[in-house]
Amino acid sequence: DAGVTQSPTHLIKTRGQQVTLRCSPKSGHDTVSWYQQALGQGPQFIFQYYEEEERQRGNFPDRFSGHQFPNYSSELNVNALLLGDSALYLCASSRGANTGELFFGEGSRLTVL
Amino acid sequence: GIQVEQSPPDLILQEGANSTLRCNFSDSVNNLQWFHQNPWGQLINLFYIPSGTKQNGRLSATTVATERYSLLYISSSQTTDSGVYFCAVEASTAGNKLTFGGGTRVLVKP
């Protein structure tokens, strides 16, 4: 039973560039959420995708966007990167969009120079 | 939004010691999870415990939802227990969105 998988694991970008991160949910899960974790802090909710639509959004600017595909996998896109976007980006999956246990991937560590 | 506070922020233990980590939250919740974040950043599920008590080996957790707190117990700690422990809650109106506490950083010394 494959868990949540994310790619890439590490990447380095420069200010102003764009980045795409990818996530495949745990088998049997249909909901994907994205979190940003800055160094020394707890993860912060970015948004959630269910049935290929953004269902909830946290306090993040429009530079952060996403997509969910028919196979439930998801992408997180960040445009016009800022130094402050350097963080660990975590993907979580769950069954259904209402409530239930979340499972996290290993994360993608983004460094913006 | 809901507030989640964890205490203590840092904890240093001698191997073999027992400890209790606390999580307080400000509103009613549908879901509460405890995680251990390993050095590579992955959040490892410890407990899914919106209420009641659960045990898994040397770890156990209790959530008293009516009093808005949860406790994580670590018994006979080992060096592999080192890392950051997070409590995360889903507010009753949040719809499967977790709000994390600031974490408790645990160091177990041999």
XYZ file of N, CA and C in Angstrom:
669
model
N 0.851 -1.189 0.000
C 0.000 0.000 0.000
C 0.884 1.234 0.000
N 0.939 1.906 -1.172
C 1.789 3.077 -1.287
C 1.220 4.207 -0.452
N 2.123 4.903 0.233
C 1.700 6.068 0.991
C 1.661 7.279 0.091
N 1.652 8.448 0.689
C 1.651 9.694 -0.063
C 3.056 9.926 -0.618
N 3.155 10.178 -1.908
C 4.462 10.424 -2.512
C 4.507 11.819 -3.096
N 5.671 12.467 -2.931
C 5.860 13.835 -3.413
C 7.149 13.917 -4.221
N 7.129 14.835 -5.198
C 8.339 15.089 -5.975
C 8.372 16.539 -6.420
N 9.563 17.120 -6.595
C 10.853 16.553 -6.189
C 11.045 16.658 -4.680
N 12.071 16.033 -4.153
C 12.323 16.097 -2.716
C 13.034 17.387 -2.323
N 13.910 17.847 -3.193
C 14.620 19.104 -2.958
C 14.701 19.868 -4.268
N 14.640 21.194 -4.172
C 14.887 21.996 -5.359
C 15.292 23.400 -4.954
N 16.063 24.010 -5.833
C 16.557 25.370 -5.613
C 16.109 26.238 -6.787
N 15.536 27.377 -6.464
C 15.075 28.332 -7.478
C 15.597 29.713 -7.112
N 15.479 30.630 -8.048
C 15.839 32.018 -7.781
C 14.579 32.881 -7.749
N 14.706 34.019 -7.111
C 13.566 34.937 -6.993
C 12.951 35.226 -8.358
N 11.626 35.254 -8.402
C 10.918 35.557 -9.639
C 10.565 34.335 -10.469
N 11.226 33.218 -10.201
C 10.924 32.013 -10.969
C 9.616 31.382 -10.511
N 9.233 30.347 -11.222
C 8.018 29.604 -10.908
C 8.396 28.167 -10.564
N 7.594 27.518 -9.714
C 7.887 26.145 -9.336
C 6.602 25.323 -9.329
N 6.737 24.052 -9.678
C 5.610 23.111 -9.616
C 6.018 21.912 -8.779
N 5.219 21.606 -7.776
C 5.443 20.457 -6.918
C 4.316 19.462 -7.148
N 4.629 18.165 -7.003
C 3.660 17.130 -7.345
C 3.407 16.196 -6.171
N 2.205 15.651 -6.142
C 1.798 14.788 -5.028
C 0.870 13.691 -5.539
N 1.138 12.467 -5.116
C 0.211 11.365 -5.372
C -0.339 10.899 -4.035
N -1.649 10.847 -3.893
C -2.229 10.500 -2.590
C -2.073 9.026 -2.259
N -2.312 8.724 -1.014
C -2.343 7.339 -0.537
C -3.451 6.596 -1.271
N -3.219 5.306 -1.527
C -4.209 4.491 -2.214
C -5.556 4.541 -1.486
N -6.613 4.784 -2.252
C -7.945 4.849 -1.672
C -8.370 6.235 -1.224
N -7.443 7.204 -1.283
C -7.761 8.580 -0.879
C -8.092 9.423 -2.097
N -9.015 10.383 -1.903
C -9.435 11.215 -3.015
C -9.265 12.710 -2.751
N -8.789 13.056 -1.583
C -8.649 14.461 -1.201
C -7.188 14.774 -0.919
N -6.719 15.880 -1.467
C -5.328 16.291 -1.278
C -5.293 17.700 -0.706
N -4.472 17.873 0.315
C -4.256 19.196 0.912
C -2.771 19.514 0.868
N -2.463 20.793 0.790
C -1.081 21.247 0.767
C -0.818 22.140 1.979
N 0.375 21.975 2.557
C 0.796 22.755 3.710
C 2.194 23.304 3.466
N 2.450 24.467 4.036
C 3.782 25.058 3.986
C 4.352 25.077 5.398
N 5.584 24.604 5.550
C 6.216 24.620 6.858
C 7.526 25.394 6.793
N 7.537 26.561 7.396
C 8.765 27.339 7.510
C 9.626 26.745 8.621
N 10.902 27.049 8.567
C 11.838 26.483 9.524
C 11.452 26.837 10.955
N 11.345 25.826 11.812
C 11.062 26.051 13.213
C 9.601 26.286 13.558
N 8.728 26.136 12.580
C 7.306 26.375 12.817
C 6.473 25.155 12.461
N 5.200 25.187 12.856
C 4.281 24.140 12.452
C 3.779 24.384 11.039
N 3.325 23.349 10.373
C 2.794 23.500 9.011
C 1.580 24.431 8.984
N 1.461 25.177 7.873
C 0.332 26.086 7.656
C -0.446 25.612 6.424
N -1.762 25.574 6.558
C -2.641 25.103 5.483
C -2.625 26.074 4.310
N -2.414 25.537 3.096
C -2.464 26.368 1.882
C -3.820 26.217 1.212
N -4.145 25.014 0.758
C -5.457 24.740 0.173
C -5.707 23.245 0.101
N -6.972 22.925 -0.215
C -7.414 21.537 -0.297
C -8.135 21.311 -1.621
N -7.896 20.167 -2.243
C -8.553 19.804 -3.489
C -9.361 18.523 -3.316
N -10.571 18.569 -3.810
C -11.477 17.424 -3.785
C -12.324 17.492 -5.044
N -12.483 16.371 -5.714
C -13.239 16.310 -6.973
C -12.739 17.362 -7.959
N -11.423 17.493 -8.007
C -10.724 18.370 -8.959
C -11.019 19.855 -8.764
N -11.552 20.209 -7.596
C -11.835 21.616 -7.317
C -11.166 22.033 -5.999
N -10.800 23.305 -5.928
C -10.285 23.861 -4.689
C -11.456 24.067 -3.737
N -11.427 23.380 -2.604
C -12.555 23.417 -1.674
C -12.341 24.396 -0.528
N -11.106 24.534 -0.095
C -10.782 25.436 1.001
C -9.440 26.058 0.693
N -9.237 27.257 1.247
C -7.981 27.948 1.029
C -7.568 28.637 2.313
N -6.301 28.573 2.613
C -5.759 29.284 3.764
C -5.346 30.691 3.364
N -4.614 31.347 4.233
C -4.242 32.733 4.028
C -2.971 32.833 3.187
N -3.066 32.465 1.940
C -1.933 32.521 1.016
C -2.339 33.321 -0.223
N -1.373 34.073 -0.811
C -1.704 34.913 -1.965
C -2.014 34.078 -3.203
N -2.517 34.766 -4.221
C -2.892 34.098 -5.464
C -1.703 33.533 -6.227
N -0.502 33.911 -5.818
C 0.693 33.319 -6.462
C 0.727 31.801 -6.236
N 0.022 31.362 -5.212
C -0.063 29.936 -4.910
C -1.327 29.393 -5.576
N -1.161 28.435 -6.450
C -2.300 27.836 -7.125
C -2.080 26.335 -7.216
N -3.157 25.636 -7.540
C -3.031 24.190 -7.593
C -3.950 23.568 -8.610
N -3.860 22.263 -8.632
C -4.689 21.512 -9.566
C -4.798 20.086 -9.044
N -5.957 19.481 -9.295
C -6.098 18.059 -8.999
C -6.539 17.354 -10.269
N -5.956 16.223 -10.538
C -6.219 15.456 -11.746
C -7.247 14.364 -11.480
N -7.824 13.804 -12.555
C -8.844 12.753 -12.363
C -8.356 11.552 -11.553
N -7.050 11.308 -11.548
C -6.541 10.175 -10.751
C -6.233 10.584 -9.309
N -6.691 11.762 -8.914
C -6.584 12.335 -7.564
C -5.216 12.930 -7.252
N -4.229 12.755 -8.104
C -2.946 13.390 -7.863
C -3.101 14.903 -7.972
N -2.097 15.621 -7.480
C -2.242 17.074 -7.390
C -0.912 17.760 -7.657
N -1.001 18.998 -8.082
C 0.162 19.864 -8.244
C -0.044 21.145 -7.463
N 1.061 21.662 -6.943
C 1.088 22.978 -6.318
C 2.016 23.850 -7.159
N 1.529 24.985 -7.589
C 2.326 25.931 -8.372
C 2.518 27.217 -7.572
N 3.730 27.705 -7.598
C 4.008 28.995 -6.969
C 4.700 29.874 -8.006
N 4.109 31.021 -8.291
C 4.666 31.965 -9.263
C 5.423 33.083 -8.561
N 6.283 33.746 -9.320
C 6.995 34.935 -8.831
C 7.582 34.685 -7.451
N 8.420 33.684 -7.362
C 8.957 33.247 -6.071
C 9.649 34.367 -5.308
N 9.410 34.370 -3.999
C 10.067 35.293 -3.075
C 10.980 34.505 -2.148
N 11.936 35.202 -1.549
C 12.824 34.529 -0.602
C 12.022 33.847 0.505
N 10.936 34.491 0.921
C 10.112 33.971 2.008
C 9.325 32.719 1.662
N 9.352 32.335 0.385
C 8.671 31.092 -0.006
C 9.532 29.872 0.284
N 10.779 30.084 0.695
C 11.645 28.969 1.067
C 11.025 28.241 2.251
N 10.764 26.943 2.086
C 10.056 26.181 3.115
C 9.975 24.727 2.692
N 9.463 23.916 3.602
C 9.116 22.536 3.295
C 7.639 22.511 2.916
N 7.331 21.990 1.745
C 5.941 21.908 1.286
C 5.475 20.474 1.438
N 4.428 20.320 2.225
C 3.908 19.007 2.574
C 2.560 18.777 1.924
N 2.396 17.596 1.392
C 1.121 17.175 0.826
C 0.488 16.169 1.775
N -0.805 16.286 1.978
C -1.539 15.337 2.816
C -2.721 14.800 2.039
N -3.044 13.538 2.263
C -4.226 12.985 1.604
C -5.179 12.409 2.644
N -6.433 12.326 2.247
C -7.463 11.783 3.126
C -8.588 11.236 2.260
N -9.512 10.538 2.910
C -10.666 9.997 2.199
C -11.846 10.911 2.472
N -12.305 11.631 1.472
C -13.412 12.550 1.658
C -12.934 13.913 2.110
N -13.756 14.906 1.868
C -13.352 16.291 2.146
C -13.884 16.821 3.458
N -14.662 16.034 4.172
C -15.311 16.572 5.365
C -14.486 16.397 6.628
N -14.109 15.195 6.949
C -13.293 14.977 8.134
C -12.632 13.626 8.011
N -11.660 13.367 8.859
C -10.970 12.091 8.801
C -9.478 12.253 8.952
N -8.803 11.145 9.112
C -7.370 11.156 9.359
C -6.600 11.563 8.104
N -5.610 12.443 8.288
C -4.747 12.883 7.202
C -3.410 12.160 7.287
N -2.864 11.835 6.116
C -1.552 11.212 6.012
C -0.675 12.102 5.141
N 0.567 12.310 5.589
C 1.464 13.246 4.927
C 2.573 12.538 4.166
N 3.013 13.182 3.084
C 4.190 12.744 2.360
C 5.455 13.263 3.014
N 6.590 12.968 2.391
C 7.880 13.357 2.957
C 8.227 14.815 2.694
N 7.484 15.441 1.817
C 7.686 16.858 1.581
C 8.644 17.182 0.458
N 8.516 18.398 -0.038
C 9.444 18.957 -1.023
C 10.074 20.189 -0.396
N 11.394 20.163 -0.281
C 12.082 21.292 0.358
C 12.523 22.275 -0.711
N 11.932 23.459 -0.677
C 12.208 24.504 -1.666
C 13.106 25.569 -1.060
N 14.178 25.876 -1.761
C 15.056 26.976 -1.379
C 15.015 28.019 -2.483
N 14.722 29.254 -2.108
C 14.687 30.360 -3.070
C 15.868 31.275 -2.777
N 16.720 31.464 -3.790
C 17.921 32.295 -3.627
C 17.748 33.663 -4.264
N -9.742 32.179 13.861
C -9.669 30.730 13.729
C -9.262 30.074 15.040
N -9.264 28.767 15.037
C -8.937 28.009 16.235
C -7.463 28.186 16.594
N -7.178 28.251 17.889
C -5.811 28.382 18.385
C -5.367 27.062 19.010
N -4.118 26.677 18.746
C -3.572 25.435 19.287
C -2.251 25.749 19.967
N -2.157 25.418 21.229
C -0.936 25.679 21.991
C -0.376 24.384 22.547
N 0.913 24.181 22.336
C 1.583 22.993 22.844
C 2.589 23.372 23.910
N 2.702 22.495 24.907
C 3.690 22.727 25.960
C 4.271 21.400 26.421
N 5.542 21.415 26.879
C 6.453 22.546 26.793
C 6.980 22.705 25.376
N 7.587 23.828 25.039
C 8.163 23.985 23.698
C 9.392 23.114 23.488
N 10.146 22.873 24.548
C 11.342 22.046 24.467
C 11.386 21.113 25.669
N 11.930 19.926 25.446
C 11.986 18.916 26.493
C 13.253 18.091 26.301
N 14.053 18.021 27.353
C 15.261 17.195 27.322
C 15.066 16.067 28.325
N 15.251 14.844 27.857
C 15.017 13.665 28.680
C 16.247 12.773 28.705
N 16.399 12.088 29.817
C 17.388 11.033 29.874
C 16.720 9.762 29.365
N 17.451 8.960 28.623
C 16.900 7.713 28.109
C 16.278 6.908 29.247
N 15.075 6.409 29.011
C 14.370 5.640 30.035
C 13.353 6.437 30.814
N 13.403 7.755 30.697
C 12.468 8.601 31.439
C 11.098 8.613 30.768
N 10.100 9.020 31.548
C 8.742 9.197 31.034
C 8.460 10.688 30.876
N 7.524 11.028 29.985
C 7.194 12.437 29.797
C 5.755 12.587 29.311
N 5.236 13.799 29.504
C 3.888 14.133 29.060
C 3.929 15.427 28.269
N 3.372 15.402 27.074
C 3.260 16.576 26.224
C 1.784 16.984 26.199
N 1.557 18.286 26.208
C 0.183 18.785 26.296
C -0.166 19.615 25.074
N -1.447 19.534 24.692
C -1.989 20.315 23.578
C -3.314 20.912 24.031
N -3.403 22.222 24.053
C -4.644 22.925 24.362
C -5.198 23.555 23.099
N -6.506 23.514 22.935
C -7.125 24.135 21.772
C -8.331 24.955 22.199
N -8.657 25.948 21.363
C -9.572 27.014 21.800
C -11.030 26.805 21.420
N -11.324 25.741 20.645
C -12.705 25.567 20.189
C -12.991 24.076 20.022
N -14.222 23.726 19.779
C -14.585 22.324 19.599
C -13.982 21.789 18.297
N -13.624 20.500 18.330
C -12.918 19.905 17.194
C -13.596 18.622 16.739
N -13.452 18.342 15.436
C -13.896 17.072 14.875
C -12.789 16.030 14.894
N -11.565 16.525 14.890
C -10.434 15.641 14.663
C -9.242 16.189 15.433
N -8.433 15.301 15.967
C -7.167 15.692 16.567
C -6.158 14.600 16.244
N -5.010 15.002 15.756
C -3.969 14.050 15.429
C -2.669 14.467 16.098
N -1.882 13.480 16.505
C -0.522 13.691 16.988
C 0.437 13.136 15.933
N 1.492 13.908 15.674
C 2.501 13.516 14.699
C 3.882 13.620 15.334
N 4.794 12.799 14.810
C 6.214 12.931 15.116
C 6.900 13.294 13.802
N 7.610 14.411 13.802
C 8.313 14.807 12.581
C 9.753 14.325 12.663
N 10.127 13.497 11.695
C 11.478 12.938 11.724
C 12.479 13.952 11.163
N 13.771 13.668 11.307
C 14.784 14.654 10.873
C 14.715 15.001 9.399
N 14.088 14.162 8.585
C 13.972 14.439 7.156
C 12.710 15.237 6.836
N 11.900 15.505 7.850
C 10.739 16.361 7.662
C 9.406 15.645 7.544
N 9.427 14.335 7.416
C 8.155 13.652 7.262
C 7.370 13.607 8.566
N 6.087 13.854 8.455
C 5.186 13.774 9.600
C 4.659 12.343 9.710
N 5.036 11.695 10.803
C 4.627 10.318 11.041
C 3.386 10.321 11.925
N 2.317 9.672 11.457
C 1.084 9.609 12.247
C 1.316 8.795 13.516
N 0.985 9.397 14.656
C 1.047 8.668 15.915
C -0.351 8.238 16.358
N -1.239 9.210 16.435
C -2.602 8.934 16.881
C -3.600 9.822 16.145
N -4.729 9.216 15.837
C -5.918 9.935 15.377
C -6.896 9.816 16.531
N -7.088 10.899 17.287
C -7.746 10.751 18.588
C -8.617 11.973 18.900
N -9.776 12.104 18.238
C -10.662 13.229 18.553
C -11.225 13.175 19.964
N -11.230 11.979 20.572
C -11.665 11.845 21.966
C -11.177 10.501 22.490
N -11.154 10.374 23.817
C -10.820 9.095 24.412
C -9.333 8.859 24.577
N -8.977 7.607 24.772
C -7.598 7.206 25.046
C -7.188 6.089 24.103
N -5.949 6.182 23.603
C -5.389 5.142 22.754
C -3.960 4.860 23.194
N -3.513 3.646 22.925
C -2.138 3.279 23.247
C -1.531 2.544 22.071
N -0.245 2.823 21.844
C 0.504 2.135 20.809
C 1.923 1.953 21.326
N 2.190 0.771 21.866
C 3.512 0.508 22.411
C 3.814 1.387 23.607
N 4.930 2.121 23.521
C 5.332 2.997 24.624
C 4.621 4.349 24.593
N 3.850 4.585 23.569
C 3.138 5.855 23.444
C 1.660 5.656 23.746
N 1.087 6.658 24.369
C -0.358 6.676 24.556
C -0.827 8.124 24.491
N -2.114 8.291 24.214
C -2.673 9.639 24.110
C -4.071 9.651 24.680
N -4.425 10.808 25.236
C -5.765 11.021 25.773
C -6.247 12.372 25.304
N -7.476 12.420 24.792
C -8.105 13.685 24.433
C -9.382 13.849 25.241
N -9.480 14.988 25.930
C -10.700 15.350 26.647
C -11.301 16.513 25.883
N -12.159 16.185 24.936
C -12.673 17.196 24.010
C -13.489 18.266 24.729
N -14.232 17.866 25.754
C -15.081 18.826 26.472
C -14.250 19.868 27.201
N -13.013 19.503 27.573
C -12.140 20.448 28.265
C -11.063 20.999 27.334
N -11.100 20.602 26.072
C -10.263 21.174 25.020
C -8.771 20.994 25.267
N -8.383 19.741 25.543
C -6.969 19.448 25.633
C -6.721 17.992 25.286
N -5.460 17.733 24.923
C -5.007 16.379 24.653
C -3.618 16.209 25.241
N -3.310 14.995 25.662
C -2.015 14.679 26.249
C -1.388 13.515 25.498
N -0.081 13.623 25.265
C 0.687 12.530 24.665
C 1.701 12.073 25.704
N 1.662 10.768 26.011
C 2.573 10.204 26.999
C 3.651 9.368 26.289
N 4.879 9.616 26.676
C 5.986 8.803 26.180
C 6.582 8.090 27.396
N 6.583 6.784 27.382
C 7.164 6.039 28.499
C 8.471 5.384 28.061
N 9.359 5.219 29.017
C 10.658 4.571 28.771
C 11.297 5.113 27.501
N 11.504 6.417 27.460
C 11.945 7.084 26.236
C 13.263 6.508 25.712
N 13.379 6.533 24.378
C 14.575 6.062 23.678
C 15.108 7.197 22.814
N 16.364 7.092 22.442
C 16.965 8.169 21.639
C 16.227 8.366 20.320
N 15.619 7.299 19.816
C 14.870 7.403 18.563
C 13.566 8.183 18.725
N 13.185 8.482 19.961
C 12.000 9.313 20.199
C 12.295 10.794 19.985
N 13.550 11.144 19.830
C 13.910 12.551 19.604
C 13.261 13.075 18.333
N 12.957 14.362 18.345
C 12.317 14.987 17.196
C 11.273 15.975 17.670
N 10.450 16.416 16.753
C 9.408 17.388 17.073
C 8.056 16.696 17.029
N 7.280 16.907 18.073
C 5.941 16.339 18.173
C 4.920 17.444 17.952
N 4.033 17.204 17.015
C 2.991 18.182 16.695
C 1.612 17.627 17.030
N 0.822 18.515 17.579
C -0.604 18.279 17.730
C -1.296 19.092 16.644
N -2.293 18.525 15.998
C -3.026 19.245 14.961
C -4.508 18.958 15.126
N -5.313 19.979 14.989
C -6.749 19.821 15.191
C -7.523 20.302 13.975
N -8.683 19.724 13.819
C -9.620 20.170 12.783
C -10.812 20.760 13.516
N -10.980 22.058 13.400
C -12.121 22.706 14.050
C -13.429 22.175 13.470
N -14.469 22.214 14.271
C -15.758 21.648 13.857
C -16.298 22.288 12.594
N -15.909 23.525 12.346
C -16.387 24.222 11.148
C -15.359 24.233 10.032
N -14.238 23.508 10.193
C -13.108 23.669 9.276
C -13.141 22.742 8.075
N -13.822 21.594 8.191
C -13.877 20.717 7.034
C -12.555 20.122 6.625
N -11.983 19.291 7.474
C -10.812 18.493 7.100
C -9.559 19.332 6.887
N -9.486 20.493 7.473
C -8.302 21.337 7.435
C -7.676 21.311 8.821
N -6.405 20.935 8.899
C -5.733 20.849 10.187
C -5.042 22.159 10.537
N -5.181 22.552 11.807
C -4.411 23.659 12.361
C -3.412 23.058 13.346
N -2.145 23.369 13.124
C -1.071 22.785 13.925
C -0.679 23.692 15.074
N -0.265 23.063 16.161
C 0.402 23.792 17.222
C 1.845 24.064 16.840
N 2.541 24.729 17.739
C 3.923 25.089 17.460
C 4.911 23.960 17.653
N 4.448 22.853 18.219
C 5.318 21.696 18.377
C 6.057 21.664 19.702
N 6.449 20.470 20.110
C 7.344 20.262 21.255
C 8.583 19.550 20.729
N 9.727 20.199 20.917
C 10.991 19.617 20.457
C 11.569 18.771 21.569
N 11.696 17.462 21.310
C 12.152 16.505 22.322
C 13.541 16.004 21.974
N 14.410 16.024 22.956
C 15.754 15.457 22.816
C 15.937 14.421 23.908
N 16.172 13.189 23.499
C 16.417 12.114 24.456
C 17.906 11.795 24.443
N 18.541 11.956 25.579
C 19.985 11.733 25.691
C 20.270 10.320 26.179
N 21.319 9.700 25.615
C 21.649 8.323 26.032
C 22.275 8.302 27.424
